[in-house]
Amino acid sequence: MSTLLLKANWNYPTSIKVGAGRARELIEACSSLGIKSPLLVTDNNLAKLPMIETALIRCQEAGLQCALFADIKANPTGENVLAGVDAYRNGRHDGVIAFGGGSALDAAKAIALMVGQNRSLWDFEDVGDNWQRVNVTHIAPVIALPSTAGTGSEVGRASVITDTQQQRKKIIFHPKMIPSIVILDPELTVALPLQITAATGMDALSHCLEAYSAPNYHPMAEGIALEGIRLIKKHLPRVIQNGNDLDARTQMLVASMMGATAFQRGLGAMHALAHPLGAIYDAHHGRLNAILMPYVLQANRSEIEQKIIRLASYLDIDNGFDGFLDWILQLREKLGIEHSLSEIGIDARDLGRIAIMATEDPSAQSNPILFTEQQYKNILTAAIHGDYKHHLGTVAIRLAEGTLGEL
């Protein structure tokens, strides 16, 4: 399909503007929301790139009193959010431009939430009915421009923020945290390093795959996840092969957004493990999900095999579950994703602690199987050692039996 045809205006789940060059519509988006003094929130690395300077200049030329906040870590912390709130209030801003990858978008949405609150950030953790504590009146409007195709945070109603005191990632949630306007411009993703393109693409796949596998009833989300996986299968290898392929980059942005829309249905054990691993080791979230993916698939096999067989058929992958798993392994190899957690510096020292944290993570509740602490230890042990070519079958059997020890 021609890049010229990949343009649309969508209002599900929010107002979405899709197409190359549409970042130029940022000023119009601010105007439509009545924003005259936006705080542009991004991360330190992106703040140095021309795309941010261009956005700031456009805002200034349009008469907007725009300022930059970029004090955000790769895994954003509560301290980052509170510093952003101070910047917003001190600058007397009236809206937020969330510009960047998942970290920047999550932090920006949390800042927009917190500028109107008097309670602690952690009072709005996604537990029970905590979201009802939010003072809705003063949540700042958000315009989101993702620069990666991975988290889909631009259409999410939550932010994942690290509580550094507890070394835990916590999900901050409110339905009105979703940005009012999203601009999906593939030109913003062209400068992304190959390694990050691969890891974020696998993150999008993990969202779609876990949403598709979740047991909760949500046929719309299931259908969106299914098509999202197909788009990733077709276009992620193309993006890796040619980073300037705007057609493929557009489709990956769309697939990423679809994954985040679909996981209203739920996530699963990949994320239940990736959240504590990321909090403790400060590792890249998408890369963690990519490494964990085959192990979690194997551990869930008894509950998801028929679903995966249907998925494989839809994707034109032969040999059912095993064929699908082979495709995952081959895709990761093409993308340069590590085979084991040990290859990114994660060992068994915190095994028990991470397993406990995984059972307590909200994502664990929508996994097809409610894994015990021991089962999470088993999955982690397999992922740490990670000899797929020789031990994958053995790992699956022993995971199912709950007897996996040292490989």
XYZ file of C-alpha atoms in Angstrom:
407
model
C 0.000 0.000 0.000
C 1.276 3.464 -0.875
C 2.379 5.691 2.026
C 0.065 8.359 0.592
C -2.906 6.081 1.306
C -1.869 5.454 4.912
C -3.673 8.530 6.217
C -6.801 8.556 8.343
C -8.597 10.273 11.208
C -9.785 7.889 13.920
C -11.724 8.464 17.143
C -11.282 5.065 18.730
C -10.049 4.894 21.375
C -9.355 8.655 21.097
C -8.763 11.199 18.323
C -5.899 9.835 16.212
C -4.191 11.510 13.268
C -2.188 9.051 11.164
C 0.284 9.743 8.379
C 3.725 10.941 7.360
C 4.344 14.621 8.064
C 1.384 15.057 10.395
C 3.579 16.215 13.280
C 3.203 19.603 11.583
C -0.402 19.573 12.853
C 0.763 19.964 16.462
C -0.136 23.666 16.577
C -3.628 22.940 15.278
C -4.011 20.256 17.928
C -3.018 22.694 20.692
C -5.495 25.235 19.350
C -8.349 22.724 19.270
C -7.783 21.937 22.968
C -7.348 25.570 23.976
C -3.694 25.044 24.960
C -1.686 28.290 24.853
C 1.211 27.409 27.143
C 2.173 23.736 26.713
C 4.879 21.873 28.585
C 6.647 19.579 26.123
C 7.688 16.451 28.006
C 10.314 14.126 26.547
C 13.433 12.235 27.645
C 17.013 13.500 27.783
C 18.196 11.621 24.714
C 15.318 12.720 22.499
C 15.614 16.304 23.724
C 18.922 16.545 21.848
C 17.428 15.577 18.481
C 16.227 18.002 15.776
C 12.599 16.806 15.986
C 12.231 18.316 19.468
C 13.874 21.578 18.459
C 11.558 21.729 15.436
C 8.488 21.202 17.625
C 9.578 23.915 20.049
C 10.275 26.392 17.236
C 6.882 25.727 15.648
C 5.167 26.339 18.963
C 7.074 29.564 19.558
C 6.433 30.835 16.016
C 2.724 30.208 16.577
C 2.794 32.338 19.710
C 2.596 29.442 22.179
C 4.523 29.813 25.441
C 6.122 26.384 25.189
C 8.766 25.035 27.571
C 10.738 21.780 27.652
C 10.938 19.208 30.448
C 13.270 16.266 29.807
C 14.372 14.974 33.220
C 13.042 11.456 32.659
C 14.790 8.102 33.075
C 14.378 5.124 30.743
C 12.169 3.640 33.463
C 10.456 6.807 34.752
C 10.325 7.305 38.499
C 7.989 9.037 40.896
C 10.682 11.678 41.380
C 10.688 12.363 37.621
C 6.926 12.866 37.679
C 6.994 15.237 40.657
C 9.792 17.284 39.051
C 7.614 17.564 35.946
C 4.658 18.705 38.053
C 6.850 21.446 39.558
C 7.945 22.533 36.072
C 4.319 22.641 34.921
C 3.114 24.692 37.863
C 6.112 27.047 37.938
C 5.710 27.743 34.222
C 1.947 28.227 34.556
C 1.304 25.792 31.735
C -2.137 24.737 30.569
C -1.463 21.474 28.752
C 1.107 18.766 28.062
C 2.750 17.680 24.807
C 3.923 14.081 25.370
C 6.701 13.461 22.837
C 8.826 10.330 22.686
C 8.876 6.663 23.573
C 6.919 4.880 26.249
C 8.963 6.358 29.108
C 8.328 9.955 28.057
C 4.664 9.308 27.289
C 4.053 7.532 30.593
C 5.786 10.297 32.556
C 3.923 13.007 30.621
C 0.531 11.428 31.285
C 1.341 11.057 34.980
C 2.443 14.704 35.134
C -0.807 15.783 33.455
C -2.741 13.785 36.043
C -0.811 15.019 39.059
C -0.878 18.769 38.314
C -4.464 18.779 39.539
C -4.071 16.552 42.606
C -3.253 17.088 46.267
C -2.659 13.435 47.114
C 0.459 11.291 46.614
C 1.099 9.780 43.189
C 0.966 6.305 44.729
C -2.566 6.943 46.005
C -3.668 6.445 42.395
C -2.036 3.044 41.875
C -4.272 0.703 39.889
C -5.583 -1.177 42.900
C -9.275 -1.517 43.677
C -11.129 1.757 43.184
C -8.140 4.050 43.842
C -8.827 5.800 40.526
C -11.964 7.285 42.045
C -9.774 9.412 44.324
C -8.693 11.548 41.351
C -9.811 15.168 41.104
C -10.891 14.973 37.460
C -11.546 18.697 37.018
C -7.890 19.718 36.886
C -6.284 16.919 34.842
C -4.289 18.688 32.119
C -5.067 17.950 28.445
C -2.442 15.846 26.643
C -1.337 15.667 23.014
C 0.816 12.599 22.321
C 3.403 12.117 19.566
C 5.068 8.691 19.880
C 8.610 8.377 18.501
C 8.708 4.595 18.948
C 6.381 1.811 17.864
C 6.216 -0.247 21.034
C 4.337 0.646 24.179
C 1.278 2.258 22.610
C 1.177 4.499 25.680
C -0.322 7.221 23.501
C -3.686 5.444 23.701
C -3.311 4.076 27.222
C -5.256 5.075 30.314
C -2.347 4.391 32.646
C 1.337 5.045 33.268
C 3.955 2.622 34.565
C 6.078 4.499 37.101
C 8.892 3.143 39.313
C 8.617 3.604 43.063
C 12.353 3.825 43.816
C 11.912 3.329 47.568
C 10.157 0.003 47.084
C 11.960 -0.873 43.811
C 8.600 -1.625 42.245
C 6.931 -0.561 39.053
C 3.442 0.643 39.800
C 0.574 1.253 37.397
C -1.054 4.656 37.853
C -4.535 4.598 36.331
C -7.457 6.821 35.471
C -9.709 6.652 32.388
C -9.083 10.337 31.648
C -5.308 9.856 31.464
C -5.700 8.902 27.808
C -4.387 11.712 25.567
C -7.045 13.834 23.882
C -5.221 13.880 20.535
C -2.635 11.425 19.161
C -0.419 12.121 16.166
C 1.116 9.005 14.587
C 3.824 10.328 12.258
C 6.249 7.663 10.984
C 8.847 10.317 10.191
C 9.398 10.715 13.947
C 10.532 7.087 14.221
C 13.097 7.061 11.388
C 15.992 8.215 13.599
C 15.404 5.391 16.082
C 18.440 3.108 16.525
C 17.995 -0.394 15.094
C 18.307 -2.052 18.499
C 15.529 0.102 19.985
C 13.334 -0.385 16.915
C 13.641 -4.147 17.415
C 12.990 -4.115 21.172
C 10.009 -1.757 20.943
C 8.557 -3.772 18.068
C 8.733 -6.907 20.205
C 7.077 -4.982 23.032
C 4.153 -4.232 20.713
C 4.011 -7.939 19.874
C 3.973 -8.871 23.564
C 1.007 -6.561 24.152
C -0.968 -8.028 21.272
C -0.034 -11.599 22.132
C -0.865 -11.363 25.831
C -4.109 -9.500 25.117
C -5.058 -12.185 22.586
C -4.251 -14.946 25.087
C -5.966 -13.374 28.112
C -9.098 -15.212 29.298
C -11.240 -12.111 29.885
C -14.260 -11.547 27.636
C -13.594 -8.718 25.199
C -14.093 -9.821 21.562
C -13.244 -6.370 20.177
C -9.882 -6.367 21.951
C -9.225 -9.950 20.839
C -9.851 -9.010 17.199
C -7.647 -5.917 17.448
C -4.840 -7.995 18.983
C -5.107 -10.592 16.234
C -4.722 -8.034 13.466
C -1.973 -6.239 15.380
C 0.094 -9.434 15.412
C -0.396 -9.828 11.661
C 0.806 -6.278 11.032
C 3.887 -6.848 13.187
C 4.710 -10.128 11.446
C 4.580 -8.408 8.073
C 6.145 -5.036 8.831
C 8.653 -5.366 11.700
C 11.186 -7.263 9.541
C 10.737 -4.621 6.823
C 11.514 -1.801 9.260
C 14.641 -3.603 10.450
C 15.745 -4.175 6.861
C 15.088 -0.571 5.805
C 14.660 2.027 8.535
C 13.453 4.597 5.992
C 10.444 2.517 4.945
C 7.677 4.933 5.975
C 4.960 2.499 4.904
C 6.238 -0.180 7.296
C 6.930 2.357 10.038
C 3.360 3.655 9.790
C 1.992 0.139 10.103
C 4.211 -0.542 13.129
C 2.969 2.624 14.851
C -0.580 1.461 14.181
C 0.178 -2.061 15.460
C 1.737 -0.600 18.604
C -1.365 1.496 19.216
C -3.555 -1.554 18.580
C -1.632 -3.560 21.176
C -2.222 -0.925 23.848
C -5.885 -0.697 22.876
C -6.240 -4.479 23.020
C -4.671 -4.937 26.431
C -7.756 -3.447 28.008
C -8.526 -7.170 27.936
C -5.501 -7.881 30.120
C -1.818 -8.747 29.914
C -0.031 -11.693 31.504
C 3.100 -13.302 32.900
C 5.507 -11.609 30.462
C 4.597 -8.252 31.940
C 4.218 -9.597 35.477
C 7.903 -10.577 35.262
C 9.150 -7.683 33.127
C 7.848 -5.080 35.583
C 9.910 -6.237 38.619
C 12.917 -7.084 36.427
C 12.823 -3.588 34.980
C 12.451 -1.975 38.393
C 15.358 -3.896 39.935
C 17.770 -4.051 36.973
C 16.659 -0.889 35.102
C 16.514 -3.008 31.941
C 14.619 -2.098 28.764
C 10.990 -3.169 29.105
C 10.510 -4.302 25.506
C 13.715 -6.333 25.504
C 12.664 -8.074 28.698
C 9.306 -9.022 27.195
C 11.037 -10.284 24.058
C 13.394 -12.527 26.020
C 10.649 -13.858 28.288
C 8.157 -14.482 25.463
C 8.881 -18.130 24.497
C 9.180 -19.259 28.113
C 5.824 -17.762 29.067
C 4.217 -19.203 25.944
C 5.471 -22.655 26.889
C 4.338 -22.276 30.496
C 0.850 -21.233 29.318
C 0.641 -23.891 26.621
C -1.968 -26.082 28.268
C -4.440 -23.179 28.334
C -3.626 -21.323 25.113
C -2.647 -23.998 22.586
C -5.942 -23.954 20.676
C -5.907 -20.157 20.532
C -2.347 -20.161 19.224
C -3.256 -22.777 16.615
C -5.990 -20.424 15.344
C -3.550 -17.529 15.411
C -0.934 -19.506 13.492
C -3.506 -20.370 10.856
C -4.443 -16.692 10.490
C -0.756 -15.809 10.084
C -0.139 -18.605 7.533
C 2.266 -20.352 9.912
C 2.367 -24.136 9.638
C 2.567 -26.681 12.467
C 0.314 -24.973 14.997
C 1.735 -24.028 18.391
C 5.210 -25.373 17.657
C 5.312 -23.554 14.338
C 4.263 -20.316 16.006
C 6.943 -20.725 18.681
C 9.539 -21.377 15.973
C 8.456 -18.155 14.258
C 8.955 -16.215 17.520
C 12.448 -17.647 17.963
C 13.407 -16.945 14.356
C 12.055 -13.398 14.516
C 14.034 -12.656 17.672
C 17.189 -14.010 16.076
C 16.710 -11.766 13.034
C 16.187 -8.780 15.331
C 19.269 -9.464 17.434
C 17.299 -10.105 20.621
C 19.213 -12.029 23.273
C 18.271 -15.639 23.991
C 18.517 -15.398 27.772
C 18.247 -12.988 30.665
C 21.819 -13.770 31.671
C 23.006 -12.143 28.440
C 21.718 -8.783 29.687
C 23.218 -9.178 33.150
C 20.333 -10.796 35.029
C 21.168 -13.788 37.232
C 19.390 -15.844 39.874
C 20.303 -13.775 42.930
C 16.902 -12.058 43.163
C 14.928 -15.026 41.834
C 12.669 -15.452 44.852
C 12.018 -11.752 45.278
C 11.118 -11.275 41.599
C 8.838 -14.313 41.657
C 6.930 -12.907 44.638
C 6.653 -9.500 42.940
C 5.364 -11.190 39.789
C 2.526 -12.890 41.659
C 1.547 -9.478 43.067
C 1.740 -7.612 39.749
C -1.678 -6.642 38.301
C -0.752 -8.258 34.971
C -0.538 -11.667 36.649
C -4.294 -11.657 37.273
C -5.117 -11.849 33.552
C -2.572 -14.506 32.635
C -4.312 -17.654 31.325
C -2.880 -19.554 34.318
C -2.559 -18.018 37.784
C 1.052 -19.025 38.320
C 2.377 -19.649 41.797
C 5.593 -18.199 43.143
C 7.352 -21.495 42.365
C 6.091 -21.514 38.795
C 7.416 -17.993 38.270
C 10.756 -19.163 39.667
C 10.714 -21.986 37.126
C 10.045 -19.631 34.222
C 12.775 -17.260 35.386
C 15.270 -20.097 35.783
C 14.583 -21.202 32.221
C 14.896 -17.649 30.892
C 18.144 -17.020 32.761
C 19.827 -20.139 31.351
C 18.153 -19.911 27.948
C 19.549 -22.734 25.805
C 16.645 -22.889 23.358
C 18.083 -25.072 20.664
C 18.901 -27.939 22.999
C 16.595 -27.572 25.985
C 13.383 -25.883 24.884
C 11.381 -29.105 24.818
C 12.752 -30.202 28.190
C 12.003 -26.790 29.652
C 8.367 -27.040 28.527
C 7.887 -30.457 30.111
C 9.525 -29.477 33.381
C 7.674 -26.173 33.518
C 4.413 -28.068 33.230
C 5.521 -30.485 35.936
C 6.803 -27.709 38.174
C 10.119 -29.521 38.567
C 12.478 -27.251 36.660
C 15.780 -26.759 38.471
C 19.235 -25.983 37.212
C 19.645 -26.621 33.477
